[in-house]
Each structure stands twice: as C-alpha cells, then as structure tokens.
C-alpha cells in the first residue's frame, strides 16, 4: 500500500534534473492538466522586448525568460537585437535593460541577461525537446504580435529538420523571438520569420501569416548556458 502511494506520487509529478558545478538538484513539480501545461509555460515566461533610440521606440519583438541552475536569461531571435540601439524588456510598469551575452546571426538566436531580476515575468526551467521527429506534433507559443498585446497561439509542426522547422500556426510582426514549446513545456526553438509569398491575383509580396519559421535549439543545454555566463565574468 505504501509502495503504491509513492508510485502514484511519482507519476503525478514532473521531474527536472539540474546540475550546477558540484551539485545535482532534482525538482518535483506537480503534474497539471493538458490545458495548464500547454498554456502556463509560454504565457508566464513571455515578455515584450523593445528597441529604443533614446526615448523613442523603434520597434518590438518577443522573448521568454528562463532559469538554468542559478542562471536566468532571455531567449529570443538575433535580428531583434542586432542593431546599435538599446534593448529593453517590459517588467510590469518598468523597462529593464537587456545585455546580450550570445548572438548567433546565422541561426537567428540570441541570449540576453536582464540588468536585474524580473518580477512580473516568470522564469521557467530551461528544458529542451531535442527530437528530430516532430512532424504533426502540437506546439504552443506566446508573444506580442503587432499591437494585440500578449497572445497565446497553438499549431502543429509541418516540416522538421535538424536546425529548423516549419510550423502551421499564426504570427505577425512582433511575434519574432517567441519561444516555441511542446505539450510538456519543453522549449523546441525560436520563432524567426513568417513566409512571404506572391499570388497570381496580387503581384506584390504578401505575408503568409500561417507559415511560421522556427530555429531549433537542440544544442542549447545547461553546460552551454553556464559557459556563456562564465565567459561574461572574465
């Protein structure tokens, strides 16, 4: 009877393993319903990133707040921060400056560190889905498309490759940088672009808002994050 109780407790929890220097931490999180899993992680960790020239906002994108061991960071798209201007994230009523510690322009991936801890955006455990067999799987992401405010979107993987995938969902300018999650709240990649097409009816290029390009992050893990932070210290 006691053994059955412990087994039930174990299967009703999500187990996360984190290593940090000489310590290994195992966290048990209460299991949630399908809706709670798919909604909570994208929404709670999503933040609006602003590009500022002095007091003038030039544009915005999206990103997500994570923690890996004792390190906390923002994961977003490189094209959002690849410019000479200041980058901030909105935390409640305040703007918090973001400091880049990793910029991969070729893959359109970036990692930023807030100048202070964020209080209105929740840092989720950084867990990555490293599968290359995601076609047909359901994905979720939250972002800030145009002037719509924080929005949650759901879709499915239409094409999957080693470093990138094509998602059937919905995105508009401002959604770039949003992290795409699987059902269990594991990060898969970063929303990079929306397809542009030309139809026989309209000769001008048009956004295909339902064809969303995602850059995968299979090679990002705790050791990679730790190395970035250690490099900044030197």
XYZ file of N, CA and C in Angstrom:
702
model
N 0.834 -1.207 0.000
C 0.000 0.000 0.000
C 0.865 1.250 0.000
N 1.910 1.243 0.852
C 2.814 2.391 0.915
C 3.546 2.561 -0.406
N 4.015 1.432 -0.988
C 4.715 1.480 -2.275
C 3.817 2.059 -3.360
N 2.558 1.662 -3.380
C 1.614 2.174 -4.377
C 1.441 3.681 -4.235
N 1.432 4.143 -2.982
C 1.268 5.588 -2.740
C 2.442 6.361 -3.315
N 3.671 5.854 -3.085
C 4.849 6.547 -3.592
C 4.899 6.528 -5.116
N 4.482 5.428 -5.713
C 4.456 5.354 -7.164
C 3.457 6.350 -7.737
N 2.297 6.454 -7.092
C 1.287 7.403 -7.533
C 1.808 8.829 -7.416
N 2.505 9.123 -6.319
C 3.069 10.455 -6.116
C 4.099 10.767 -7.189
N 4.939 9.783 -7.511
C 5.977 9.982 -8.505
C 5.391 10.246 -9.880
N 4.404 9.455 -10.284
C 3.838 9.606 -11.617
C 2.971 10.855 -11.749
N 2.587 11.449 -10.634
C 1.786 12.669 -10.701
C 2.654 13.907 -10.689
N 3.978 13.723 -10.735
C 4.904 14.847 -10.710
C 5.745 14.868 -11.977
N 6.268 16.075 -12.288
C 7.214 16.245 -13.377
C 8.587 16.375 -12.748
N 9.528 15.518 -13.132
C 10.853 15.510 -12.527
C 11.822 16.266 -13.433
N 12.551 17.229 -12.847
C 13.544 18.003 -13.592
C 14.895 17.824 -12.933
N 15.919 17.482 -13.724
C 17.273 17.290 -13.214
C 18.127 18.466 -13.634
N 18.779 19.139 -12.671
C 19.642 20.272 -12.961
C 20.994 20.044 -12.286
N 22.089 20.268 -13.024
C 23.418 20.155 -12.437
C 24.063 21.523 -12.412
N 24.785 21.830 -11.356
C 25.440 23.115 -11.209
C 26.726 22.906 -10.416
N 27.866 22.994 -11.107
C 29.166 22.756 -10.503
C 29.171 21.380 -9.833
N 29.278 21.328 -8.497
C 29.371 20.034 -7.826
C 28.044 19.557 -7.261
N 26.956 20.259 -7.630
C 25.659 19.894 -7.079
C 24.747 19.360 -8.176
N 23.896 18.446 -7.796
C 22.851 17.951 -8.689
C 21.518 18.128 -7.976
N 20.618 18.888 -8.602
C 19.320 19.162 -7.980
C 18.223 18.478 -8.775
N 17.352 17.790 -8.053
C 16.193 17.163 -8.681
C 14.948 17.869 -8.174
N 14.162 18.435 -9.098
C 12.937 19.132 -8.703
C 11.722 18.331 -9.110
N 10.727 18.299 -8.228
C 9.465 17.628 -8.494
C 8.388 18.697 -8.600
N 7.747 18.775 -9.788
C 6.688 19.747 -9.986
C 5.358 19.015 -10.101
N 4.347 19.566 -9.471
C 3.028 18.942 -9.511
C 2.538 18.843 -10.943
N 2.119 17.671 -11.350
C 1.605 17.492 -12.699
C 0.343 18.308 -12.895
N 0.115 18.753 -14.150
C -1.016 19.609 -14.444
C -1.855 19.010 -15.566
N -2.999 19.613 -15.805
C -3.834 19.167 -16.897
C -3.200 19.568 -18.218
N -3.716 19.009 -19.312
C -3.205 19.353 -20.637
C -3.255 20.848 -20.864
N -4.365 21.467 -20.527
C -4.523 22.902 -20.759
C -3.519 23.704 -19.959
N -3.318 23.325 -18.680
C -2.399 24.067 -17.827
C -0.966 23.936 -18.328
N -0.557 22.739 -18.725
C 0.792 22.537 -19.240
C 1.037 23.395 -20.478
N 0.134 23.320 -21.440
C 0.350 23.976 -22.721
C 0.227 25.489 -22.637
N -0.524 25.995 -21.669
C -0.730 27.440 -21.547
C 0.261 28.123 -20.628
N 0.532 27.505 -19.475
C 1.279 28.188 -18.427
C 2.685 28.590 -18.849
N 3.469 27.653 -19.352
C 4.874 27.933 -19.635
C 5.058 29.040 -20.679
N 4.391 28.981 -21.838
C 4.557 30.080 -22.801
C 4.085 31.424 -22.260
N 2.924 31.450 -21.620
C 2.348 32.716 -21.155
C 3.144 33.322 -20.002
N 3.488 32.501 -19.010
C 4.153 33.029 -17.819
C 5.542 33.570 -18.118
N 6.244 32.952 -19.077
C 7.635 33.341 -19.355
C 7.775 34.360 -20.468
N 6.687 34.698 -21.149
C 6.749 35.588 -22.313
C 6.897 37.046 -21.912
N 7.765 37.755 -22.642
C 7.965 39.174 -22.391
C 8.066 39.957 -23.683
N 7.731 41.243 -23.604
C 7.795 42.133 -24.768
C 9.128 42.875 -24.762
N 9.891 42.732 -25.836
C 11.210 43.346 -25.960
C 11.098 44.600 -26.827
N 11.600 45.710 -26.308
C 11.531 46.990 -27.020
C 12.901 47.399 -27.531
N 12.937 47.955 -28.747
C 14.140 48.554 -29.310
C 13.984 50.066 -29.175
N 14.901 50.697 -28.438
C 14.756 52.111 -28.107
C 15.941 52.935 -28.626
N 15.621 54.093 -29.177
C 16.627 55.103 -29.523
C 16.318 56.310 -28.661
N 17.038 56.439 -27.551
C 16.692 57.452 -26.567
C 15.354 57.104 -25.943
N 14.386 58.008 -26.066
C 13.047 57.749 -25.538
C 12.063 57.336 -26.621
N 12.575 57.105 -27.833
C 11.719 56.722 -28.960
C 11.770 55.216 -29.188
N 10.607 54.582 -29.234
C 10.550 53.149 -29.516
C 10.583 52.938 -31.027
N 11.564 52.173 -31.485
C 11.725 51.908 -32.922
C 10.978 50.655 -33.360
N 10.720 49.766 -32.434
C 10.037 48.515 -32.768
C 10.034 47.596 -31.567
N 9.426 46.422 -31.740
C 9.412 45.469 -30.633
C 9.400 44.041 -31.152
N 9.760 43.140 -30.270
C 9.707 41.708 -30.543
C 9.290 40.989 -29.269
N 9.517 39.700 -29.242
C 9.117 38.886 -28.092
C 10.292 38.029 -27.638
N 10.194 37.503 -26.439
C 11.213 36.602 -25.910
C 10.674 35.904 -24.679
N 11.418 34.930 -24.166
C 10.964 34.178 -22.997
C 12.057 34.106 -21.947
N 11.639 34.138 -20.682
C 12.517 34.203 -19.517
C 12.706 32.797 -18.955
N 13.974 32.388 -18.797
C 14.280 31.034 -18.334
C 15.270 31.054 -17.178
N 15.332 29.913 -16.482
C 16.369 29.700 -15.484
C 16.997 28.326 -15.717
N 18.313 28.286 -15.560
C 19.056 27.036 -15.689
C 20.072 27.031 -14.558
N 19.823 26.195 -13.537
C 20.635 26.295 -12.332
C 20.409 27.661 -11.705
N 21.492 28.392 -11.427
C 21.348 29.722 -10.822
C 21.314 30.843 -11.864
N 21.355 30.469 -13.134
C 21.411 31.469 -14.200
C 20.020 31.762 -14.754
N 19.721 33.048 -14.930
C 18.451 33.467 -15.518
C 18.720 34.311 -16.755
N 17.936 34.087 -17.814
C 18.225 34.726 -19.090
C 16.981 34.808 -19.961
N 17.071 35.618 -21.007
C 16.024 35.754 -22.020
C 16.510 35.099 -23.302
N 15.676 34.236 -23.882
C 15.964 33.627 -25.180
C 15.067 34.290 -26.214
N 15.667 34.737 -27.331
C 14.904 35.441 -28.358
C 15.588 35.256 -29.711
N 15.144 36.029 -30.712
C 15.732 35.966 -32.051
C 16.833 37.023 -32.187
N 17.902 36.676 -32.886
C 19.048 37.586 -33.014
C 18.683 38.871 -33.753
N 17.773 38.788 -34.748
C 17.506 40.002 -35.535
C 16.803 41.086 -34.720
N 16.265 40.726 -33.554
C 15.627 41.717 -32.692
C 16.664 42.614 -32.013
N 17.866 42.083 -31.771
C 18.871 42.853 -31.035
C 20.100 43.196 -31.875
N 20.128 42.784 -33.119
C 21.298 43.014 -33.971
C 21.246 44.418 -34.574
N 21.504 45.416 -33.734
C 21.414 46.830 -34.124
C 22.206 47.650 -33.102
N 22.440 48.932 -33.363
C 23.244 49.745 -32.427
C 22.446 50.396 -31.300
N 21.176 50.048 -31.160
C 20.319 50.721 -30.181
C 20.186 49.910 -28.895
N 19.563 50.515 -27.893
C 19.359 49.843 -26.610
C 18.141 48.919 -26.695
N 18.210 47.819 -25.948
C 17.121 46.847 -25.927
C 16.625 46.687 -24.491
N 15.307 46.725 -24.331
C 14.704 46.623 -23.005
C 13.591 45.573 -23.033
N 13.223 45.103 -21.844
C 12.052 44.252 -21.706
C 11.109 44.910 -20.707
N 9.817 44.801 -20.958
C 8.828 45.398 -20.068
C 8.557 44.439 -18.908
N 8.811 44.933 -17.693
C 8.544 44.142 -16.483
C 7.570 44.932 -15.620
N 6.285 44.622 -15.739
C 5.269 45.417 -15.052
C 5.194 46.801 -15.643
N 5.482 47.823 -14.835
C 5.454 49.212 -15.297
C 6.851 49.729 -15.617
N 7.856 48.886 -15.530
C 9.237 49.338 -15.704
C 9.879 48.713 -16.945
N 10.874 49.437 -17.464
C 11.709 48.924 -18.539
C 13.034 48.462 -17.937
N 13.431 47.245 -18.257
C 14.682 46.688 -17.756
C 15.618 46.462 -18.939
N 16.807 47.046 -18.874
C 17.746 46.913 -19.988
C 18.247 45.476 -20.095
N 18.422 45.036 -21.336
C 18.893 43.681 -21.609
C 20.319 43.725 -22.141
N 21.153 42.850 -21.615
C 22.560 42.789 -22.017
C 22.791 41.508 -22.813
N 23.208 41.619 -24.089
C 23.450 40.407 -24.891
C 24.685 39.656 -24.405
N 24.565 38.331 -24.270
C 25.736 37.506 -23.960
C 25.968 36.449 -25.040
N 25.018 36.347 -25.963
C 25.180 35.380 -27.065
C 24.362 35.862 -28.255
N 25.018 35.947 -29.406
C 24.353 36.380 -30.642
C 24.798 35.476 -31.781
N 23.874 34.697 -32.320
C 24.155 33.806 -33.450
C 23.314 34.290 -34.626
N 23.890 35.188 -35.417
C 23.161 35.768 -36.539
C 22.800 34.760 -37.603
N 23.666 33.769 -37.819
C 23.416 32.767 -38.857
C 22.172 31.946 -38.542
N 21.955 31.647 -37.268
C 20.792 30.847 -36.858
C 19.659 31.711 -36.296
N 19.896 33.016 -36.204
C 18.903 33.953 -35.685
C 18.486 33.610 -34.255
N 19.491 33.389 -33.390
C 19.251 33.076 -31.984
C 20.068 34.020 -31.107
N 19.496 34.425 -29.979
C 20.208 35.310 -29.065
C 19.807 35.014 -27.627
N 20.755 35.237 -26.724
C 20.508 35.110 -25.291
C 20.906 36.423 -24.619
N 20.005 36.948 -23.801
C 20.202 38.231 -23.147
C 20.026 38.056 -21.637
N 20.671 38.944 -20.883
C 20.532 38.923 -19.427
C 19.941 40.257 -18.972
N 18.834 40.227 -18.227
C 18.286 41.474 -17.686
C 19.238 42.079 -16.656
N 19.283 43.423 -16.588
C 20.144 44.096 -15.608
C 19.747 43.771 -14.173
N 18.501 43.440 -13.972
C 18.034 43.000 -12.656
C 17.064 41.843 -12.848
N 16.744 41.159 -11.760
C 15.782 40.062 -11.835
C 14.406 40.601 -12.209
N 13.677 39.851 -13.026
C 12.332 40.243 -13.430
C 11.320 39.708 -12.424
N 10.315 40.536 -12.093
C 9.345 40.152 -11.077
C 7.956 39.846 -11.640
N 7.637 40.440 -12.778
C 6.314 40.234 -13.364
C 6.322 39.150 -14.444
N 7.498 38.719 -14.847
C 7.651 37.641 -15.828
C 8.293 36.459 -15.108
N 7.709 35.288 -15.256
C 8.179 34.120 -14.507
C 9.282 33.387 -15.258
N 10.383 33.138 -14.576
C 11.485 32.368 -15.168
C 11.143 30.882 -15.096
N 10.951 30.258 -16.251
C 10.627 28.830 -16.307
C 11.908 28.007 -16.424
N 11.872 26.776 -15.905
C 13.028 25.888 -16.035
C 13.327 25.652 -17.511
N 14.610 25.755 -17.858
C 15.030 25.599 -19.254
C 15.184 24.120 -19.572
N 14.146 23.561 -20.184
C 14.143 22.158 -20.604
C 13.911 22.135 -22.109
N 14.696 21.349 -22.828
C 14.695 21.375 -24.295
C 14.247 20.036 -24.872
N 13.353 20.095 -25.853
C 12.973 18.915 -26.630
C 13.965 18.791 -27.787
N 14.762 17.738 -27.811
C 15.838 17.588 -28.795
C 15.473 16.635 -29.941
N 14.214 16.322 -30.068
C 13.785 15.367 -31.087
C 13.877 15.957 -32.498
N 14.170 15.087 -33.474
C 14.129 15.467 -34.888
C 12.932 14.830 -35.582
N 12.002 14.337 -34.795
C 10.829 13.658 -35.341
C 9.563 14.310 -34.770
N 9.356 15.578 -35.127
C 8.264 16.349 -34.540
C 7.117 16.632 -35.515
N 7.208 16.128 -36.725
C 6.151 16.402 -37.706
C 4.797 15.910 -37.172
N 3.819 16.821 -37.225
C 2.478 16.501 -36.743
C 2.268 16.779 -35.265
N 3.340 17.088 -34.542
C 3.215 17.352 -33.110
C 2.631 18.749 -32.877
N 1.891 18.893 -31.791
C 1.299 20.177 -31.435
C 2.312 21.050 -30.711
N 2.333 22.330 -31.063
C 3.240 23.284 -30.417
C 2.437 24.484 -29.895
N 3.070 25.224 -28.988
C 2.436 26.392 -28.378
C 3.470 27.510 -28.264
N 3.024 28.738 -28.424
C 3.901 29.859 -28.113
C 3.062 31.080 -27.760
N 3.661 31.977 -26.982
C 3.018 33.242 -26.635
C 3.935 34.377 -27.055
N 3.344 35.453 -27.548
C 4.141 36.589 -27.988
C 3.305 37.850 -28.076
N 3.874 38.865 -28.704
C 3.241 40.185 -28.785
C 3.127 40.627 -30.243
N 2.216 40.018 -31.013
C 2.069 40.373 -32.424
C 1.476 41.767 -32.594
N 2.181 42.606 -33.356
C 1.745 43.984 -33.623
C 1.280 44.663 -32.338
N 0.049 45.171 -32.306
C -0.434 45.879 -31.114
C -1.514 45.079 -30.390
N -1.482 43.759 -30.507
C -2.533 42.923 -29.932
C -2.306 42.583 -28.462
N -1.139 42.904 -27.912
C -0.840 42.500 -26.554
C -0.427 41.037 -26.501
N -0.161 40.548 -25.288
C 0.292 39.160 -25.156
C -0.800 38.204 -25.629
N -0.420 37.307 -26.537
C -1.381 36.375 -27.139
C -0.782 34.973 -27.165
N -1.640 33.979 -26.977
C -1.215 32.580 -26.996
C -1.671 31.932 -28.298
N -0.751 31.181 -28.937
C -1.066 30.529 -30.200
C -0.729 29.041 -30.128
N -1.470 28.285 -30.911
C -1.296 26.846 -30.980
C -1.174 26.447 -32.441
N -0.368 25.444 -32.737
C -0.226 24.991 -34.120
C 0.348 23.596 -34.150
N 0.844 23.206 -35.317
C 1.493 21.897 -35.410
C 2.674 21.996 -36.355
N 3.606 21.057 -36.185
C 4.826 21.048 -36.990
C 4.524 20.452 -38.361
N 4.779 21.252 -39.413
C 4.533 20.800 -40.779
C 5.784 20.196 -41.420
N 6.954 20.699 -41.020
C 8.217 20.207 -41.576
C 9.280 20.309 -40.496
N 10.080 19.263 -40.337
C 11.083 19.230 -39.275
C 12.437 18.860 -39.848
N 13.449 19.658 -39.531
C 14.818 19.373 -39.940
C 15.717 19.512 -38.720
N 17.014 19.334 -38.907
C 17.939 19.335 -37.773
C 17.962 20.680 -37.060
N 18.080 21.784 -37.816
C 18.256 23.099 -37.203
C 17.021 23.986 -37.266
N 16.029 23.594 -38.049
C 14.861 24.463 -38.203
C 13.617 23.638 -38.496
N 12.481 24.288 -38.377
C 11.237 23.617 -38.744
C 10.214 24.646 -39.197
N 9.208 24.161 -39.919
C 8.111 24.988 -40.398
C 6.867 24.607 -39.611
N 6.201 25.627 -39.069
C 5.049 25.404 -38.213
C 3.798 25.986 -38.846
N 2.716 25.239 -38.828
C 1.414 25.734 -39.270
C 0.745 26.365 -38.049
N 0.796 27.680 -37.975
C 0.217 28.397 -36.841
C -0.148 29.794 -37.324
N 0.080 30.812 -36.498
C -0.212 32.190 -36.884
C 0.809 33.104 -36.237
N 1.333 34.050 -37.010
C 2.285 35.014 -36.466
C 2.210 36.304 -37.271
N 2.515 37.406 -36.607
C 2.588 38.719 -37.224
C 3.871 39.384 -36.745
N 4.305 40.477 -37.408
C 5.463 41.211 -36.894
C 5.272 41.554 -35.422
N 6.316 41.340 -34.628
C 6.219 41.494 -33.176
C 6.252 40.150 -32.484
N 5.854 39.087 -33.219
C 5.903 37.728 -32.659
C 7.322 37.174 -32.679
N 8.189 37.734 -33.519
C 9.555 37.224 -33.648
C 10.240 37.155 -32.289
N 10.959 36.074 -32.062
C 11.667 35.884 -30.806
C 10.915 35.025 -29.811
N 9.634 34.769 -30.067
C 8.855 33.920 -29.168
C 9.417 32.497 -29.173
N 9.532 31.909 -28.005
C 9.997 30.526 -27.911
C 8.815 29.589 -28.127
N 9.029 28.571 -28.934
C 8.007 27.570 -29.240
C 8.195 26.372 -28.308
N 7.095 25.936 -27.677
C 7.136 24.861 -26.686
C 6.330 23.654 -27.151
N 6.675 22.495 -26.572
C 5.847 21.313 -26.795
C 4.795 21.221 -25.693
N 4.001 20.156 -25.706
C 2.933 19.956 -24.730
C 3.422 19.982 -23.285
N 4.651 19.485 -23.050
C 5.178 19.371 -21.687
C 5.900 20.628 -21.225
N 5.879 21.684 -22.027
C 6.558 22.917 -21.630
C 8.044 22.909 -21.914
N 8.487 22.006 -22.793
C 9.905 21.986 -23.181
C 10.107 22.890 -24.386
N 11.181 23.672 -24.371
C 11.475 24.575 -25.481
C 11.953 23.783 -26.693
N 11.449 24.154 -27.860
C 11.854 23.496 -29.108
C 12.716 24.432 -29.949
N 12.309 25.683 -30.034
C 13.040 26.626 -30.864
C 12.486 28.031 -30.706
N 12.967 28.929 -31.569
C 12.600 30.343 -31.511
C 11.966 30.762 -32.828
N 10.830 31.438 -32.728
C 10.133 31.927 -33.916
C 11.002 32.974 -34.601
N 11.319 32.719 -35.875
C 12.275 33.565 -36.586
C 11.639 34.431 -37.656
N 10.690 33.876 -38.416
C 10.135 34.629 -39.543
C 8.802 34.044 -39.976
N 8.091 34.847 -40.753
C 6.846 34.418 -41.389
C 7.099 34.375 -42.884
N 6.578 33.373 -43.565
C 6.797 33.238 -45.004
C 6.203 34.411 -45.776
N 6.847 34.721 -46.898
C 6.348 35.748 -47.814
C 6.095 35.075 -49.156
N 4.916 35.313 -49.728
C 4.572 34.686 -50.999
C 3.980 35.679 -51.981
N 3.923 35.283 -53.250
C 3.312 36.095 -54.307
C 2.243 35.243 -54.982
N 1.039 35.769 -55.075
C -0.055 35.025 -55.700
C -0.289 35.525 -57.117
N -1.054 34.751 -57.876
C -1.367 35.149 -59.249
C -2.333 36.328 -59.279
N -3.056 36.525 -58.192
C -4.026 37.618 -58.113
C -3.345 38.931 -57.747
N -2.403 38.852 -56.792
C -1.697 40.043 -56.326
C -0.211 39.894 -56.622
N 0.360 40.742 -57.476
C 1.773 40.594 -57.858
C 2.743 41.031 -56.764
N 2.244 41.673 -55.712
C 3.112 42.163 -54.651
C 3.293 41.099 -53.570
N 4.477 41.069 -52.950
C 4.712 40.088 -51.877
C 3.728 40.264 -50.728
N 3.262 39.158 -50.183
C 2.333 39.179 -49.067
C 2.820 38.239 -47.966
N 2.560 38.640 -46.730
C 2.883 37.759 -45.613
C 1.963 36.547 -45.612
N 2.544 35.373 -45.430
C 1.749 34.162 -45.245
C 1.777 33.886 -43.740
N 0.829 34.503 -43.022
C 0.892 34.510 -41.559
C 0.772 33.132 -40.929
N 0.333 32.144 -41.705
C 0.129 30.812 -41.130
C 1.330 29.879 -41.352
N 2.343 30.340 -42.097
C 3.556 29.541 -42.315
C 4.691 30.185 -41.522
N 5.004 29.595 -40.383
C 5.912 30.203 -39.418
C 7.229 29.419 -39.349
N 8.337 30.134 -39.487
C 9.658 29.504 -39.456
C 10.238 29.554 -38.041
N 10.754 28.423 -37.578
C 11.283 28.303 -36.219
C 12.713 27.775 -36.278
N 13.621 28.442 -35.554
C 15.003 27.982 -35.436
C 15.115 27.100 -34.192
N 15.586 25.864 -34.357
C 15.643 24.916 -33.246
C 16.864 25.154 -32.351
N 16.761 24.689 -31.105
C 17.817 24.937 -30.111
C 18.272 23.625 -29.471
N 18.392 22.579 -30.254
C 18.757 21.260 -29.730
C 20.084 21.242 -28.981
N 21.028 22.095 -29.406
C 22.361 22.080 -28.813
C 22.487 22.996 -27.601
N 21.412 23.649 -27.205
C 21.441 24.508 -26.026
C 21.109 23.680 -24.784
N 22.023 23.659 -23.824
C 21.789 22.924 -22.580
C 22.396 23.700 -21.422
N 22.368 23.095 -20.222
C 22.857 23.802 -19.034
C 24.335 24.145 -19.161
N 25.142 23.225 -19.690
C 26.580 23.479 -19.821
C 26.835 24.662 -20.758
N 26.062 24.752 -21.828
C 26.201 25.860 -22.768
C 25.861 27.189 -22.084
N 24.759 27.219 -21.334
C 24.345 28.437 -20.622
C 25.393 28.815 -19.584
N 25.858 27.839 -18.833
C 26.862 28.098 -17.801
C 28.129 28.688 -18.415
N 28.560 28.148 -19.539
C 29.770 28.644 -20.209
C 29.609 30.102 -20.636
N 28.413 30.455 -21.134
C 28.169 31.844 -21.529
C 28.313 32.791 -20.341
N 27.731 32.431 -19.205
C 27.788 33.285 -18.021
C 29.213 33.362 -17.461
N 29.931 32.241 -17.489
C 31.309 32.243 -17.000
C 32.188 33.121 -17.885
N 31.928 33.112 -19.176
C 32.702 33.932 -20.112
C 32.485 35.423 -19.853
N 31.247 35.787 -19.504
C 30.929 37.192 -19.232
C 31.675 37.681 -17.981
N 31.853 36.799 -16.999
C 32.517 37.180 -15.757
C 33.969 37.561 -15.972
N 34.608 36.954 -16.972
C 36.075 37.146 -17.177
C 36.368 38.523 -17.781
